[in-house]
Amino acid sequence: MHVTVFSTKPYDHRFLEAENADGRHRFTFLDARLSEGTARLAAGSEAVCAFVNDELNAGVLEVLRREGVRLVALRCAGFNNVDLPAARRLGISVARVPAYSPHAVAEHTLALILALNRKIHRAYNRVREGNFALEGLLGFDLHGKTVGIVGTGKIGEVVARILAGFGCRLLAHDAYRNEVCESLGVRYVTMEELLEQSHIVTLHCPLTPDTRHMIDAAALERMRPGAMLVNTSRGAIIDTPAVLRALKSGRLGGLALDVYEEEADLFFEDLSARAIKDDVFARLLTFPNVLVTGHQAFFTEEALHGIAGTTLANIDAFERDGQPLHAVSVERLA
Ligand code: NAI
């Protein structure tokens, strides 16, 4: 099949071509992000391969359909950027990579928690400048602290396993109980209880109409004073201006983000020689107790290998059976 790959980085090219070593599919790799302005670049392809910040709204899908596209193969787990009812109406199948390495994201979550708590990001700079003073670097033991995990699916479960090893008391909120988590001692509670009791709140649920701005001013007000908030899931699960206010007032003790609501205009690009135009984001970076990475939690060898393998398997199955291996259907929105 001819597949146009949007938002391509050198690593996408490398891992997808390695999976396609026998040349059974023809890839056209584009740097461009998929949007209404770029959708026509897929002309002549039966499939497009898209990533987290590509736009797949009704307008884009209509252009893709006109150009002959019948499959959208997402090379990510989340599908919040796709208008699924429009895809169904247009007869475009949507596939995703439901699981690659939950360890990649869970381990990055721990990297953020540990770095923010022990102020590794600040210590790194100090030591390079010959400043070995410890004032300002005081952290806390994770052992014995209460961590609230919102969403105990594949990633939340690995986070729970790791934190159990640290000796944390684990709370969780999810409509579905995960037996592995329960066997680790995770206690399921209401969202309110989780917020009130946790020293650290870490988000591992998908972005849906239900979870959009789940962490808003009221939720922040419920959190323990000085608690840490960690988001490696999707930016819009938290209301960033409300979080800014909680940081300014000192109510929120720390914030670690791998995702940001308006990340599409920032992440995955080298903007180091330009002014950041997003004032909310720029303000976030001024806080000493905020640590941000640019959507890199998935970025391990194992995960990229898994993503490329499943993406190719989706395309293979669609070509063979007219149905991708891991289809996302509109019913999943319910
Ligand atoms: P999953 O589908 O295995 O688990 C998600 C869990 O969240 C499920 O147990 C579900 O019941 C629960 N959930 C749904 N709505 C909820 C709500 N309102 N409150 C509490 N729990 C709720 O998904 P997985 O693989 O664990 O991934 C989780 C999310 O992580 C993805 O949706 C994606 O947005 C994000 N992600 C981020 C990456 C990164 O690089 N930063 C990479 C991969 C995923």
GROMACS .gro file of N, CA and C in nm, residues 140-148 169 171 194-202 223-230 252-254:
model
   93
  140PHE      N    1   1.181   1.480   4.973
  140PHE     CA    2   1.116   1.396   5.075
  140PHE      C    3   1.132   1.249   5.035
  141ASP      N    4   1.123   1.160   5.135
  141ASP     CA    5   1.127   1.016   5.106
  141ASP      C    6   0.998   0.979   5.032
  142LEU      N    7   1.011   0.904   4.925
  142LEU     CA    8   0.889   0.851   4.861
  142LEU      C    9   0.829   0.741   4.950
  143HIS      N   10   0.916   0.670   5.017
  143HIS     CA   11   0.873   0.563   5.105
  143HIS      C   12   0.770   0.615   5.206
  144GLY      N   13   0.658   0.547   5.212
  144GLY     CA   14   0.555   0.585   5.309
  144GLY      C   15   0.460   0.694   5.260
  145LYS      N   16   0.488   0.755   5.147
  145LYS     CA   17   0.399   0.861   5.096
  145LYS      C   18   0.281   0.800   5.021
  146THR      N   19   0.173   0.876   5.013
  146THR     CA   20   0.053   0.830   4.944
  146THR      C   21   0.055   0.883   4.801
  147VAL      N   22   0.042   0.791   4.706
  147VAL     CA   23   0.037   0.832   4.566
  147VAL      C   24  -0.099   0.793   4.509
  148GLY      N   25  -0.164   0.887   4.443
  148GLY     CA   26  -0.294   0.863   4.381
  148GLY      C   27  -0.276   0.843   4.232
  169ARG      N   28   0.217   0.418   4.973
  169ARG     CA   29   0.078   0.377   4.994
  169ARG      C   30   0.005   0.418   4.866
  171LEU      N   31  -0.325   0.472   4.620
  171LEU     CA   32  -0.468   0.489   4.598
  171LEU      C   33  -0.492   0.496   4.449
  194LEU      N   34  -0.906   1.053   4.661
  194LEU     CA   35  -0.770   1.044   4.604
  194LEU      C   36  -0.701   1.180   4.612
  195LEU      N   37  -0.774   1.284   4.570
  195LEU     CA   38  -0.715   1.419   4.569
  195LEU      C   39  -0.682   1.465   4.711
  196GLU      N   40  -0.773   1.435   4.804
  196GLU     CA   41  -0.755   1.484   4.941
  196GLU      C   42  -0.638   1.416   5.012
  197GLN      N   43  -0.614   1.288   4.979
  197GLN     CA   44  -0.516   1.212   5.058
  197GLN      C   45  -0.376   1.201   4.996
  198SER      N   46  -0.363   1.226   4.866
  198SER     CA   47  -0.237   1.194   4.800
  198SER      C   48  -0.131   1.304   4.813
  199HIS      N   49  -0.007   1.260   4.838
  199HIS     CA   50   0.106   1.354   4.833
  199HIS      C   51   0.146   1.377   4.687
  200ILE      N   52   0.121   1.274   4.605
  200ILE     CA   53   0.149   1.285   4.461
  200ILE      C   54   0.027   1.233   4.386
  201VAL      N   55  -0.019   1.309   4.287
  201VAL     CA   56  -0.130   1.264   4.202
  201VAL      C   57  -0.073   1.246   4.061
  202THR      N   58  -0.088   1.125   4.005
  202THR     CA   59  -0.033   1.101   3.871
  202THR      C   60  -0.143   1.051   3.778
  223MET      N   61  -0.680   1.916   4.666
  223MET     CA   62  -0.553   1.846   4.687
  223MET      C   63  -0.484   1.891   4.816
  224ARG      N   64  -0.403   1.801   4.872
  224ARG     CA   65  -0.326   1.836   4.991
  224ARG      C   66  -0.241   1.959   4.960
  225PRO      N   67  -0.230   2.054   5.051
  225PRO     CA   68  -0.140   2.168   5.025
  225PRO      C   69   0.002   2.114   5.005
  226GLY      N   70   0.069   2.160   4.902
  226GLY     CA   71   0.207   2.118   4.877
  226GLY      C   72   0.221   1.989   4.799
  227ALA      N   73   0.108   1.931   4.753
  227ALA     CA   74   0.116   1.804   4.680
  227ALA      C   75   0.179   1.825   4.542
  228MET      N   76   0.221   1.712   4.483
  228MET     CA   77   0.281   1.716   4.349
  228MET      C   78   0.181   1.660   4.248
  229LEU      N   79   0.174   1.725   4.133
  229LEU     CA   80   0.084   1.678   4.026
  229LEU      C   81   0.171   1.636   3.906
  230VAL      N   82   0.140   1.518   3.852
  230VAL     CA   83   0.221   1.464   3.742
  230VAL      C   84   0.127   1.427   3.627
  252LEU      N   85   0.000   2.437   4.521
  252LEU     CA   86   0.054   2.318   4.455
  252LEU      C   87   0.206   2.317   4.478
  253GLY      N   88   0.256   2.204   4.527
  253GLY     CA   89   0.398   2.198   4.564
  253GLY      C   90   0.492   2.168   4.449
  254GLY      N   91   0.441   2.105   4.346
  254GLY     CA   92   0.527   2.069   4.233
  254GLY      C   93   0.444   2.022   4.116
   0.00000   0.00000   0.00000
